[in-house]
Amino acid sequence: MSQYATDEYLLSILERRIKADQKGSKIRKKIAVGIKQIKGIFGELIKLKFDSKGLVHHCSKTGVTLIIPEGAVQQPATAWFGVCPFSTKFKFGDYIPITPIVWVYIDQKLTKPAELYLPHNINIGTTTKNLFVHLTASDQNFLEKGKFLFTCSNVKMEVDSEMFKTYCDHFCSHCVAMEKNAYQGTQKHYMIAMAEKQQDETTFVDFCCFPCQIGCKQLVMKQYKDEDFAISNLKSIMFDDEGSLSVAFDPDSVPGWERDHNGFCTGEIFESEVDYFKVMGCEPGNVNKENIEMLQMMEEVLSYPPRFRYTFSCLNSFVALDTTKVKAIFSGTSKPLQINYHLFGITVGLNEGYLRGLDKDYPTCQERFNQVFYKWSQSHPNTFKWKTVIEVLRSDTIKATSVAELVIEHLSSNE
C-alpha cells in the first residue's frame, strides 16, 4: 500500500537526517524551503509501509525497483521513494549518469541491506565493468548549497545487460554513472517502434527511434495514443560506427499501392538526434530549465524522438490483395534488422496493431479467423481472394496457421 508524502512528514524525516547544531532554526528554515524543491525534482514521493516480511516496490515509469528483504526490520516501518531521469539540481562532476536518480528514506535502521535495481541502456558486452561507479548525494549538501552534489561511494554493485543492482543499509540519492570520456565512446541500446493509423484507404506508418528507457517508451506510446496511432512492433537496436539510420522497403514498388512520405521527409536518423542530452544542447546530466523546456516543446510537436513517416495508400484493392507483406529493412544498425509489414491489414481496413492484439481477446486461432474475416466482410465484402486468405493465415499476423491448413483442405476437397 502506498500514498504520497506530505510536506509535514518530509520535514520531520529530513530533520532526522540532519543533526541540528546551534543554527538549528536556520537549518529548519532551509529544510522547509528544500521540501518543495525535492518534490519538484522527484515528483510526488511515494509512502511505502512494510514490516518484517519486507517490501518490493517497482516504479513502472522508470523501471527502478526497491527491495527490502525479509527480516530487515522487526517492527512496522515506512519507506519514502522518489525517482527522476534528470534535473537542473544535480551536479555529477566528471561523471555522467546512466541510470535514473533515486531518492529513498527509511524511518528505521535496516539489519539487512536493501536492494536497488537501476535500469540502463549501455551495451555491457563491449564495456569494461570497472568503468561504472556508484554515486550518492546527501540531503544536507542540497539544503546548504541548493544542489545535489554527487560523489563516488563504495557501495557494493552488480551489473548485467539491463540492470545495475546496488546494496544499501543507509539511504540518500543514488545513481550509477561513467566518466565522461568513457561514456562518449560507449555503445548504447535504442528502440525502434512501428506505429500506424488507418484512414479510409490510407495507412500512416511511422518508425520512431528513441532511447532504450522505460520513460522514453511511455512518452512515445502517449504521443501515438494522442494521435490515434497503434504501436504494432518494437525492436531493440544499436547504431553502427557510422551513427546514422536509414530504411528501405522490399519490394520498393508494389502494384496497387502508393507509398509516400508523410509530412517532413527525413532520409536518415542520426544517433545524435536520438540522444536527448545532445538534442537539448547540454552535457549529459547537466541540464538547465531552458534545456528541459526545449525538449518538452519538441516532444509536443512530435519532432522528438525522431521518426521516419510514411503513408501507404491502396489504389486498387483487387490488385493490392496479391501482395500481403512488405519488408522495412534498416541500415546503420550493429546487426541486420528488418520489420515485416503486412499490407493485408490495410486492404481490409484493419491496422497491424489490431491484428497482432487479437490473441488477447480471442485465444484460439478459430476465433481469430472468425473475427478478422467478419471485420473484412463488413468493410470490403467484394475483395475476398482465397489466395490472399491463405497467405494471411499462414503469416504470423493473426497466428492462425492451423486454420489455414483446414481452409486449404476444405478448398481441395471441393475442387
PDB file of C-alpha atoms in Angstrom, residues 27-208:
ATOM      1  CA  ILE A  27      18.574  24.710   9.179  1.00  0.00           C
ATOM      2  CA  ARG A  28      14.874  24.100   9.755  1.00  0.00           C
ATOM      3  CA  LYS A  29      14.023  27.049   7.521  1.00  0.00           C
ATOM      4  CA  LYS A  30      16.328  25.670   4.832  1.00  0.00           C
ATOM      5  CA  ILE A  31      14.646  22.294   5.162  1.00  0.00           C
ATOM      6  CA  ALA A  32      11.194  23.833   4.783  1.00  0.00           C
ATOM      7  CA  VAL A  33      12.314  25.586   1.593  1.00  0.00           C
ATOM      8  CA  GLY A  34      14.064  22.426   0.373  1.00  0.00           C
ATOM      9  CA  ILE A  35      10.938  20.289   0.766  1.00  0.00           C
ATOM     10  CA  LYS A  36       9.194  21.890  -2.197  1.00  0.00           C
ATOM     11  CA  GLN A  37      12.383  21.676  -4.249  1.00  0.00           C
ATOM     12  CA  ILE A  38      12.820  17.965  -3.527  1.00  0.00           C
ATOM     13  CA  LYS A  39       9.214  17.278  -4.515  1.00  0.00           C
ATOM     14  CA  GLY A  40       9.755  19.398  -7.614  1.00  0.00           C
ATOM     15  CA  ILE A  41      12.758  17.261  -8.562  1.00  0.00           C
ATOM     16  CA  PHE A  42      11.497  13.759  -7.794  1.00  0.00           C
ATOM     17  CA  GLY A  43       7.776  14.343  -8.167  1.00  0.00           C
ATOM     18  CA  GLU A  44       5.358  13.153  -5.536  1.00  0.00           C
ATOM     19  CA  LEU A  45       7.271  10.935  -3.138  1.00  0.00           C
ATOM     20  CA  ILE A  46       5.634   7.570  -2.518  1.00  0.00           C
ATOM     21  CA  LYS A  47       4.996   6.353   1.031  1.00  0.00           C
ATOM     22  CA  LEU A  48       5.521   2.591   1.385  1.00  0.00           C
ATOM     23  CA  LYS A  49       4.597   0.770   4.591  1.00  0.00           C
ATOM     24  CA  PHE A  50       6.192  -2.600   5.360  1.00  0.00           C
ATOM     25  CA  ASP A  51       7.074  -4.936   8.221  1.00  0.00           C
ATOM     26  CA  SER A  52       9.364  -7.893   8.917  1.00  0.00           C
ATOM     27  CA  LYS A  53       8.084  -9.592   5.740  1.00  0.00           C
ATOM     28  CA  GLY A  54       9.920  -6.998   3.674  1.00  0.00           C
ATOM     29  CA  LEU A  55       8.921  -4.910   0.662  1.00  0.00           C
ATOM     30  CA  VAL A  56       9.049  -4.949  -3.140  1.00  0.00           C
ATOM     31  CA  HIS A  57       8.265  -1.672  -4.916  1.00  0.00           C
ATOM     32  CA  HIS A  58       8.573  -1.224  -8.693  1.00  0.00           C
ATOM     33  CA  CYS A  59       8.314   2.144 -10.425  1.00  0.00           C
ATOM     34  CA  SER A  60       6.616   1.426 -13.750  1.00  0.00           C
ATOM     35  CA  LYS A  61       7.533   4.865 -15.108  1.00  0.00           C
ATOM     36  CA  THR A  62      11.310   4.463 -14.770  1.00  0.00           C
ATOM     37  CA  GLY A  63      11.858   0.725 -14.239  1.00  0.00           C
ATOM     38  CA  VAL A  64      13.560   1.188 -10.852  1.00  0.00           C
ATOM     39  CA  THR A  65      12.841  -1.460  -8.196  1.00  0.00           C
ATOM     40  CA  LEU A  66      13.402  -1.243  -4.431  1.00  0.00           C
ATOM     41  CA  ILE A  67      13.549  -4.499  -2.442  1.00  0.00           C
ATOM     42  CA  ILE A  68      13.780  -4.628   1.341  1.00  0.00           C
ATOM     43  CA  PRO A  69      14.449  -8.243   2.351  1.00  0.00           C
ATOM     44  CA  GLU A  70      12.521 -10.248   4.894  1.00  0.00           C
ATOM     45  CA  GLY A  71      13.848  -9.669   8.413  1.00  0.00           C
ATOM     46  CA  ALA A  72      15.455  -6.291   7.619  1.00  0.00           C
ATOM     47  CA  VAL A  73      13.226  -4.705  10.289  1.00  0.00           C
ATOM     48  CA  GLN A  74      11.440  -6.222  13.263  1.00  0.00           C
ATOM     49  CA  GLN A  75       8.763  -3.545  13.687  1.00  0.00           C
ATOM     50  CA  PRO A  76       6.416  -1.919  11.127  1.00  0.00           C
ATOM     51  CA  ALA A  77       8.329   0.698   9.150  1.00  0.00           C
ATOM     52  CA  THR A  78       7.857   3.263   6.394  1.00  0.00           C
ATOM     53  CA  ALA A  79       9.932   3.948   3.290  1.00  0.00           C
ATOM     54  CA  TRP A  80       9.712   7.014   1.064  1.00  0.00           C
ATOM     55  CA  PHE A  81      10.613   6.680  -2.593  1.00  0.00           C
ATOM     56  CA  GLY A  82      11.178   9.129  -5.448  1.00  0.00           C
ATOM     57  CA  VAL A  83      12.892   8.817  -8.839  1.00  0.00           C
ATOM     58  CA  CYS A  84      13.597  11.015 -11.884  1.00  0.00           C
ATOM     59  CA  PRO A  85      15.765  10.871 -15.064  1.00  0.00           C
ATOM     60  CA  PHE A  86      17.487  14.273 -14.731  1.00  0.00           C
ATOM     61  CA  SER A  87      17.165  17.669 -13.073  1.00  0.00           C
ATOM     62  CA  THR A  88      18.749  21.107 -13.001  1.00  0.00           C
ATOM     63  CA  LYS A  89      19.562  20.458  -9.327  1.00  0.00           C
ATOM     64  CA  PHE A  90      22.041  17.615  -9.927  1.00  0.00           C
ATOM     65  CA  LYS A  91      25.815  18.013 -10.249  1.00  0.00           C
ATOM     66  CA  PHE A  92      27.887  14.982 -11.220  1.00  0.00           C
ATOM     67  CA  GLY A  93      31.371  16.448 -11.657  1.00  0.00           C
ATOM     68  CA  ASP A  94      33.390  14.386 -14.153  1.00  0.00           C
ATOM     69  CA  TYR A  95      30.710  11.695 -14.369  1.00  0.00           C
ATOM     70  CA  ILE A  96      27.623  11.114 -16.498  1.00  0.00           C
ATOM     71  CA  PRO A  97      24.613   9.278 -15.002  1.00  0.00           C
ATOM     72  CA  ILE A  98      23.486   6.219 -16.960  1.00  0.00           C
ATOM     73  CA  THR A  99      20.551   5.284 -14.700  1.00  0.00           C
ATOM     74  CA  PRO A 100      17.625   7.193 -13.193  1.00  0.00           C
ATOM     75  CA  ILE A 101      18.380   9.035  -9.940  1.00  0.00           C
ATOM     76  CA  VAL A 102      16.610   7.580  -6.890  1.00  0.00           C
ATOM     77  CA  TRP A 103      15.803   9.240  -3.542  1.00  0.00           C
ATOM     78  CA  VAL A 104      14.947   6.877  -0.665  1.00  0.00           C
ATOM     79  CA  TYR A 105      14.381   7.313   3.054  1.00  0.00           C
ATOM     80  CA  ILE A 106      13.507   4.584   5.595  1.00  0.00           C
ATOM     81  CA  ASP A 107      12.488   5.506   9.128  1.00  0.00           C
ATOM     82  CA  GLN A 108      14.251   2.526  10.719  1.00  0.00           C
ATOM     83  CA  LYS A 109      17.783   1.225  10.554  1.00  0.00           C
ATOM     84  CA  LEU A 110      17.956  -1.953   8.489  1.00  0.00           C
ATOM     85  CA  THR A 111      19.613  -5.095   9.813  1.00  0.00           C
ATOM     86  CA  LYS A 112      19.909  -6.413   6.235  1.00  0.00           C
ATOM     87  CA  PRO A 113      20.879  -4.289   3.215  1.00  0.00           C
ATOM     88  CA  ALA A 114      18.098  -3.257   0.861  1.00  0.00           C
ATOM     89  CA  GLU A 115      18.485  -3.677  -2.894  1.00  0.00           C
ATOM     90  CA  LEU A 116      18.039  -1.095  -5.631  1.00  0.00           C
ATOM     91  CA  TYR A 117      17.688  -2.257  -9.254  1.00  0.00           C
ATOM     92  CA  LEU A 118      18.538   0.542 -11.687  1.00  0.00           C
ATOM     93  CA  PRO A 119      17.920   0.089 -15.453  1.00  0.00           C
ATOM     94  CA  HIS A 120      20.435   1.344 -18.031  1.00  0.00           C
ATOM     95  CA  ASN A 121      20.886   1.404 -21.830  1.00  0.00           C
ATOM     96  CA  ILE A 122      24.643   0.713 -22.053  1.00  0.00           C
ATOM     97  CA  ASN A 123      25.968  -2.152 -24.174  1.00  0.00           C
ATOM     98  CA  ILE A 124      27.631  -4.137 -21.401  1.00  0.00           C
ATOM     99  CA  GLY A 125      29.095  -6.674 -23.824  1.00  0.00           C
ATOM    100  CA  THR A 126      31.727  -4.217 -25.065  1.00  0.00           C
ATOM    101  CA  THR A 127      32.155  -2.201 -21.879  1.00  0.00           C
ATOM    102  CA  THR A 128      34.591  -2.916 -19.064  1.00  0.00           C
ATOM    103  CA  LYS A 129      32.618  -3.259 -15.855  1.00  0.00           C
ATOM    104  CA  ASN A 130      35.142  -1.300 -13.816  1.00  0.00           C
ATOM    105  CA  LEU A 131      34.154   1.828 -15.769  1.00  0.00           C
ATOM    106  CA  PHE A 132      30.928   2.042 -13.766  1.00  0.00           C
ATOM    107  CA  VAL A 133      30.765   3.908 -10.462  1.00  0.00           C
ATOM    108  CA  HIS A 134      28.055   4.265  -7.842  1.00  0.00           C
ATOM    109  CA  LEU A 135      27.280   7.893  -6.934  1.00  0.00           C
ATOM    110  CA  THR A 136      25.457   9.296  -3.919  1.00  0.00           C
ATOM    111  CA  ALA A 137      24.474  12.788  -2.779  1.00  0.00           C
ATOM    112  CA  SER A 138      23.390  13.882   0.686  1.00  0.00           C
ATOM    113  CA  ASP A 139      20.348  15.954   1.563  1.00  0.00           C
ATOM    114  CA  GLN A 140      22.500  18.206   3.734  1.00  0.00           C
ATOM    115  CA  ASN A 141      24.581  19.379   0.764  1.00  0.00           C
ATOM    116  CA  PHE A 142      21.390  20.026  -1.165  1.00  0.00           C
ATOM    117  CA  LEU A 143      19.870  22.111   1.616  1.00  0.00           C
ATOM    118  CA  GLU A 144      23.074  24.081   2.170  1.00  0.00           C
ATOM    119  CA  LYS A 145      24.087  24.635  -1.472  1.00  0.00           C
ATOM    120  CA  GLY A 146      20.851  24.159  -3.424  1.00  0.00           C
ATOM    121  CA  LYS A 147      22.319  21.284  -5.453  1.00  0.00           C
ATOM    122  CA  PHE A 148      22.657  17.533  -5.072  1.00  0.00           C
ATOM    123  CA  LEU A 149      26.441  17.101  -5.329  1.00  0.00           C
ATOM    124  CA  PHE A 150      27.146  13.516  -6.324  1.00  0.00           C
ATOM    125  CA  THR A 151      30.354  11.755  -5.288  1.00  0.00           C
ATOM    126  CA  CYS A 152      31.664   8.201  -5.600  1.00  0.00           C
ATOM    127  CA  SER A 153      30.673   5.685  -2.938  1.00  0.00           C
ATOM    128  CA  ASN A 154      31.959   2.223  -2.052  1.00  0.00           C
ATOM    129  CA  VAL A 155      28.500   0.647  -2.200  1.00  0.00           C
ATOM    130  CA  LYS A 156      28.556  -2.933  -3.495  1.00  0.00           C
ATOM    131  CA  MET A 157      27.248  -3.153  -7.058  1.00  0.00           C
ATOM    132  CA  GLU A 158      26.426  -5.868  -9.605  1.00  0.00           C
ATOM    133  CA  VAL A 159      25.786  -5.362 -13.312  1.00  0.00           C
ATOM    134  CA  ASP A 160      24.080  -7.243 -16.131  1.00  0.00           C
ATOM    135  CA  SER A 161      22.839  -6.389 -19.615  1.00  0.00           C
ATOM    136  CA  GLU A 162      19.796  -4.429 -18.404  1.00  0.00           C
ATOM    137  CA  MET A 163      20.185  -3.598 -14.708  1.00  0.00           C
ATOM    138  CA  PHE A 164      22.573  -2.442 -12.017  1.00  0.00           C
ATOM    139  CA  LYS A 165      21.967  -3.926  -8.595  1.00  0.00           C
ATOM    140  CA  THR A 166      23.183  -1.977  -5.558  1.00  0.00           C
ATOM    141  CA  TYR A 167      23.025  -2.803  -1.852  1.00  0.00           C
ATOM    142  CA  CYS A 168      22.330  -0.133   0.757  1.00  0.00           C
ATOM    143  CA  ASP A 169      21.760  -0.107   4.503  1.00  0.00           C
ATOM    144  CA  HIS A 170      21.545   3.683   4.565  1.00  0.00           C
ATOM    145  CA  PHE A 171      19.833   5.965   2.102  1.00  0.00           C
ATOM    146  CA  CYS A 172      20.159   9.223   0.196  1.00  0.00           C
ATOM    147  CA  SER A 173      20.198   9.975  -3.554  1.00  0.00           C
ATOM    148  CA  HIS A 174      21.669   7.211  -5.730  1.00  0.00           C
ATOM    149  CA  CYS A 175      22.620   6.564  -9.352  1.00  0.00           C
ATOM    150  CA  VAL A 176      25.212   4.703 -11.435  1.00  0.00           C
ATOM    151  CA  ALA A 177      27.499   6.700 -13.716  1.00  0.00           C
ATOM    152  CA  MET A 178      30.528   6.628 -16.022  1.00  0.00           C
ATOM    153  CA  GLU A 179      33.390   9.032 -16.597  1.00  0.00           C
ATOM    154  CA  LYS A 180      32.643  11.439 -19.452  1.00  0.00           C
ATOM    155  CA  ASN A 181      35.340  10.160 -21.815  1.00  0.00           C
ATOM    156  CA  ALA A 182      34.296   6.539 -21.297  1.00  0.00           C
ATOM    157  CA  TYR A 183      30.616   7.389 -21.831  1.00  0.00           C
ATOM    158  CA  GLN A 184      31.202   9.127 -25.161  1.00  0.00           C
ATOM    159  CA  GLY A 185      32.803   6.007 -26.672  1.00  0.00           C
ATOM    160  CA  THR A 186      30.262   3.502 -25.359  1.00  0.00           C
ATOM    161  CA  GLN A 187      27.596   1.818 -27.469  1.00  0.00           C
ATOM    162  CA  LYS A 188      24.037   2.360 -26.259  1.00  0.00           C
ATOM    163  CA  HIS A 189      20.809   0.461 -26.785  1.00  0.00           C
ATOM    164  CA  TYR A 190      17.898   2.151 -28.556  1.00  0.00           C
ATOM    165  CA  MET A 191      14.413   1.113 -29.631  1.00  0.00           C
ATOM    166  CA  ILE A 192      12.512   1.334 -32.912  1.00  0.00           C
ATOM    167  CA  ALA A 193       8.722   1.409 -32.683  1.00  0.00           C
ATOM    168  CA  MET A 194       6.472   0.854 -35.681  1.00  0.00           C
ATOM    169  CA  ALA A 195       3.176   2.718 -35.292  1.00  0.00           C
ATOM    170  CA  GLU A 196       0.233   3.021 -37.659  1.00  0.00           C
ATOM    171  CA  LYS A 197      -3.116   4.666 -38.159  1.00  0.00           C
ATOM    172  CA  GLN A 198      -5.849   3.739 -40.632  1.00  0.00           C
ATOM    173  CA  GLN A 199      -7.865   6.373 -42.506  1.00  0.00           C
ATOM    174  CA  ASP A 200     -10.109   5.105 -45.291  1.00  0.00           C
ATOM    175  CA  GLU A 201      -7.823   3.559 -47.933  1.00  0.00           C
ATOM    176  CA  THR A 202      -4.636   5.006 -46.443  1.00  0.00           C
ATOM    177  CA  THR A 203      -2.490   3.820 -43.561  1.00  0.00           C
ATOM    178  CA  PHE A 204       0.031   6.112 -41.896  1.00  0.00           C
ATOM    179  CA  VAL A 205       3.156   4.214 -40.834  1.00  0.00           C
ATOM    180  CA  ASP A 206       5.873   5.605 -38.560  1.00  0.00           C
ATOM    181  CA  PHE A 207       9.207   4.145 -37.466  1.00  0.00           C
ATOM    182  CA  CYS A 208      10.252   6.040 -34.332  1.00  0.00           C
TER     183      CYS A 208
END
